[in-house]
């Protein structure tokens, strides 16, 4: 028996202004997107903005439903829109942010497992890493590839290899 270890690397910034201007803009777009969330049940608004390789920016917000599982997270709203409108274009970066009853959250909010799974399949399809920017009010986490967020992922290549 051998013990194995998996390491996740990410970078923490204390100010948004420490990021390059293109990423600041993307975070601002995610903040705007959070305002369009439909969250009568959770009152937890998530905004996501996706930067494509062409420079196009797609925004998404979480959309809830009285039949709870029918709703969708902000990240997947944005990523599936990107994939359906620009099926040939790789995603470069996704910025994610959230606010609740007391405004934008102080700390970054990491995406749920299903959204991570979807991000990784897009990375894998295009063989191109997606940078993930999680922004709280005063703390920003940058992960250079979505793969870092989901070790031992169920990769679509398993199905292709059957
Ligand atoms: N939510 C997202 O939009 N993204 C995530 O990664 C986690 C959760 C949404 C789903 C639901 O509308 C609300 O946040 C509370 O779970």
Coordinates of C-alpha atoms and ligand atoms in Angstrom, one line a residue:
X1 CA 0.0 0.0 0.0
X2 CA 1.3 3.5 -0.9
X3 CA 0.0 6.8 0.4
X4 CA -0.7 9.2 -2.4
X5 CA -1.2 13.0 -2.0
X6 CA -2.8 15.5 -4.3
X7 CA -1.9 19.2 -3.9
X8 CA -4.0 22.1 -5.0
X9 CA -2.2 25.4 -5.8
X10 CA -3.9 28.8 -5.8
X11 CA -3.0 32.4 -5.3
X12 CA -4.5 34.8 -2.9
X13 CA -4.7 38.6 -3.5
X14 CA -5.9 41.1 -0.9
X15 CA -7.0 43.7 -3.5
X16 CA -8.8 43.5 -6.8
X17 CA -6.4 46.2 -8.1
X18 CA -3.5 43.7 -7.8
X19 CA -5.0 41.8 -10.8
X20 CA -4.4 42.7 -14.4
X21 CA -7.0 45.1 -15.9
X22 CA -8.6 42.4 -18.1
X23 CA -9.3 40.3 -15.0
X24 CA -10.6 43.3 -12.9
X25 CA -13.1 43.9 -15.7
X26 CA -14.1 40.3 -15.7
X27 CA -14.7 40.4 -11.9
X28 CA -16.8 43.6 -12.4
X29 CA -18.9 41.8 -15.0
X30 CA -19.5 38.9 -12.6
X31 CA -20.6 41.4 -10.0
X32 CA -23.0 42.9 -12.4
X33 CA -24.3 39.5 -13.4
X34 CA -25.0 38.6 -9.8
X35 CA -27.7 41.4 -9.9
X36 CA -29.6 39.4 -12.5
X37 CA -29.9 36.3 -10.4
X38 CA -33.4 34.9 -9.7
X39 CA -33.1 33.7 -6.1
X40 CA -36.5 33.9 -4.4
X41 CA -35.6 30.7 -2.4
X42 CA -32.0 31.1 -1.3
X43 CA -31.5 34.9 -1.6
X44 CA -28.0 33.9 -2.5
X45 CA -27.0 35.7 -5.7
X46 CA -24.1 34.3 -7.7
X47 CA -22.6 36.0 -10.8
X48 CA -20.2 34.4 -13.3
X49 CA -18.5 35.9 -16.2
X50 CA -16.6 33.9 -18.8
X51 CA -13.8 35.2 -21.0
X52 CA -13.5 33.4 -24.4
X53 CA -10.4 33.1 -26.4
X54 CA -11.9 35.7 -28.9
X55 CA -12.2 38.3 -26.1
X56 CA -16.0 37.9 -25.9
X57 CA -17.4 38.0 -22.4
X58 CA -20.5 35.9 -21.4
X59 CA -22.3 36.5 -18.1
X60 CA -24.5 34.3 -16.1
X61 CA -26.4 34.2 -12.8
X62 CA -28.1 31.5 -10.8
X63 CA -31.7 30.9 -11.8
X64 CA -33.8 29.1 -9.2
X65 CA -37.1 27.3 -9.5
X66 CA -39.9 26.2 -7.1
X67 CA -38.9 22.6 -8.1
X68 CA -35.5 23.2 -6.5
X69 CA -33.3 20.9 -8.6
X70 CA -34.6 22.5 -11.8
X71 CA -32.6 25.6 -11.0
X72 CA -29.1 26.2 -12.3
X73 CA -25.9 27.7 -10.9
X74 CA -24.5 30.9 -12.4
X75 CA -21.3 29.2 -13.6
X76 CA -23.2 26.7 -15.7
X77 CA -25.7 29.3 -17.0
X78 CA -22.7 31.2 -18.4
X79 CA -20.6 28.2 -19.5
X80 CA -23.5 26.5 -21.3
X81 CA -24.5 29.7 -23.0
X82 CA -20.9 30.1 -24.2
X83 CA -20.7 26.5 -25.4
X84 CA -24.0 26.7 -27.3
X85 CA -23.3 30.1 -28.9
X86 CA -19.6 29.7 -29.5
X87 CA -19.1 26.0 -29.7
X88 CA -15.6 26.2 -31.3
X89 CA -14.1 28.8 -28.9
X90 CA -12.1 27.8 -25.8
X91 CA -12.9 29.5 -22.5
X92 CA -9.9 31.3 -21.0
X93 CA -11.1 32.5 -17.7
X94 CA -14.2 32.4 -15.4
X95 CA -14.8 34.9 -12.6
X96 CA -17.3 34.1 -9.9
X97 CA -18.7 36.2 -7.1
X98 CA -21.7 36.1 -4.8
X99 CA -23.8 38.2 -2.5
X100 CA -26.3 37.5 0.2
X101 CA -28.5 39.5 2.4
X102 CA -25.6 41.6 3.7
X103 CA -24.1 42.4 0.3
X104 CA -21.1 40.9 -1.5
X105 CA -19.5 38.2 0.5
X106 CA -16.2 39.0 2.3
X107 CA -14.6 35.7 1.3
X108 CA -14.4 34.1 -2.1
X109 CA -17.1 31.4 -2.9
X110 CA -15.7 28.3 -4.5
X111 CA -18.0 26.7 -7.2
X112 CA -20.0 23.6 -6.5
X113 CA -18.8 20.2 -7.6
X114 CA -21.1 20.0 -10.6
X115 CA -19.8 23.4 -12.0
X116 CA -16.3 22.2 -11.5
X117 CA -17.1 19.0 -13.4
X118 CA -18.5 21.1 -16.3
X119 CA -15.5 23.5 -16.3
X120 CA -13.1 20.6 -16.5
X121 CA -14.8 19.0 -19.4
X122 CA -14.6 22.3 -21.3
X123 CA -10.9 22.5 -20.5
X124 CA -10.4 19.0 -21.6
X125 CA -12.4 19.5 -24.9
X126 CA -10.2 22.3 -25.9
X127 CA -7.1 21.1 -24.2
X128 CA -6.7 24.6 -22.8
X129 CA -6.8 25.5 -19.1
X130 CA -9.5 27.7 -17.6
X131 CA -8.3 30.2 -15.0
X132 CA -10.8 30.5 -12.1
X133 CA -11.0 33.8 -10.3
X134 CA -13.0 33.7 -7.0
X135 CA -13.6 37.1 -5.6
X136 CA -14.7 38.1 -2.2
X137 CA -14.8 41.8 -1.0
X138 CA -11.2 41.9 0.1
X139 CA -9.9 38.5 -0.8
X140 CA -9.4 37.1 -4.3
X141 CA -8.3 33.5 -5.1
X142 CA -6.9 32.7 -8.5
X143 CA -6.6 29.1 -9.6
X144 CA -4.7 28.6 -12.8
X145 CA -6.8 25.7 -14.1
X146 CA -10.2 24.3 -13.1
X147 CA -8.5 20.9 -12.9
X148 CA -6.9 22.0 -9.6
X149 CA -10.3 22.2 -8.0
X150 CA -11.5 18.7 -8.7
X151 CA -8.8 16.0 -8.1
X152 CA -9.5 12.6 -9.5
X153 CA -12.2 14.0 -11.8
X154 CA -14.4 11.7 -13.9
X155 CA -13.0 12.8 -17.2
X156 CA -15.0 12.4 -20.4
X157 CA -12.0 10.6 -21.9
X158 CA -13.0 7.5 -19.8
X159 CA -16.2 7.3 -21.9
X160 CA -14.3 7.8 -25.2
X161 CA -11.9 5.0 -24.2
X162 CA -14.6 2.4 -23.6
Ligands
LIG1 N1 -25.0 28.4 -6.6 C1 -24.4 28.9 -7.8 O1 -24.9 29.6 -8.5 N2 -23.1 28.5 -8.0 C2 -22.4 27.6 -7.2 O2 -21.3 27.2 -7.5 C3 -23.0 27.2 -5.9 C4 -24.4 27.5 -5.7 C5 -26.4 28.9 -6.4 C6 -27.4 27.8 -6.5 C7 -28.5 28.3 -5.7 O3 -29.3 29.1 -6.5 C8 -27.9 29.2 -4.7 O4 -26.5 29.4 -5.1 C9 -27.8 28.6 -3.3 O5 -27.3 27.3 -3.3

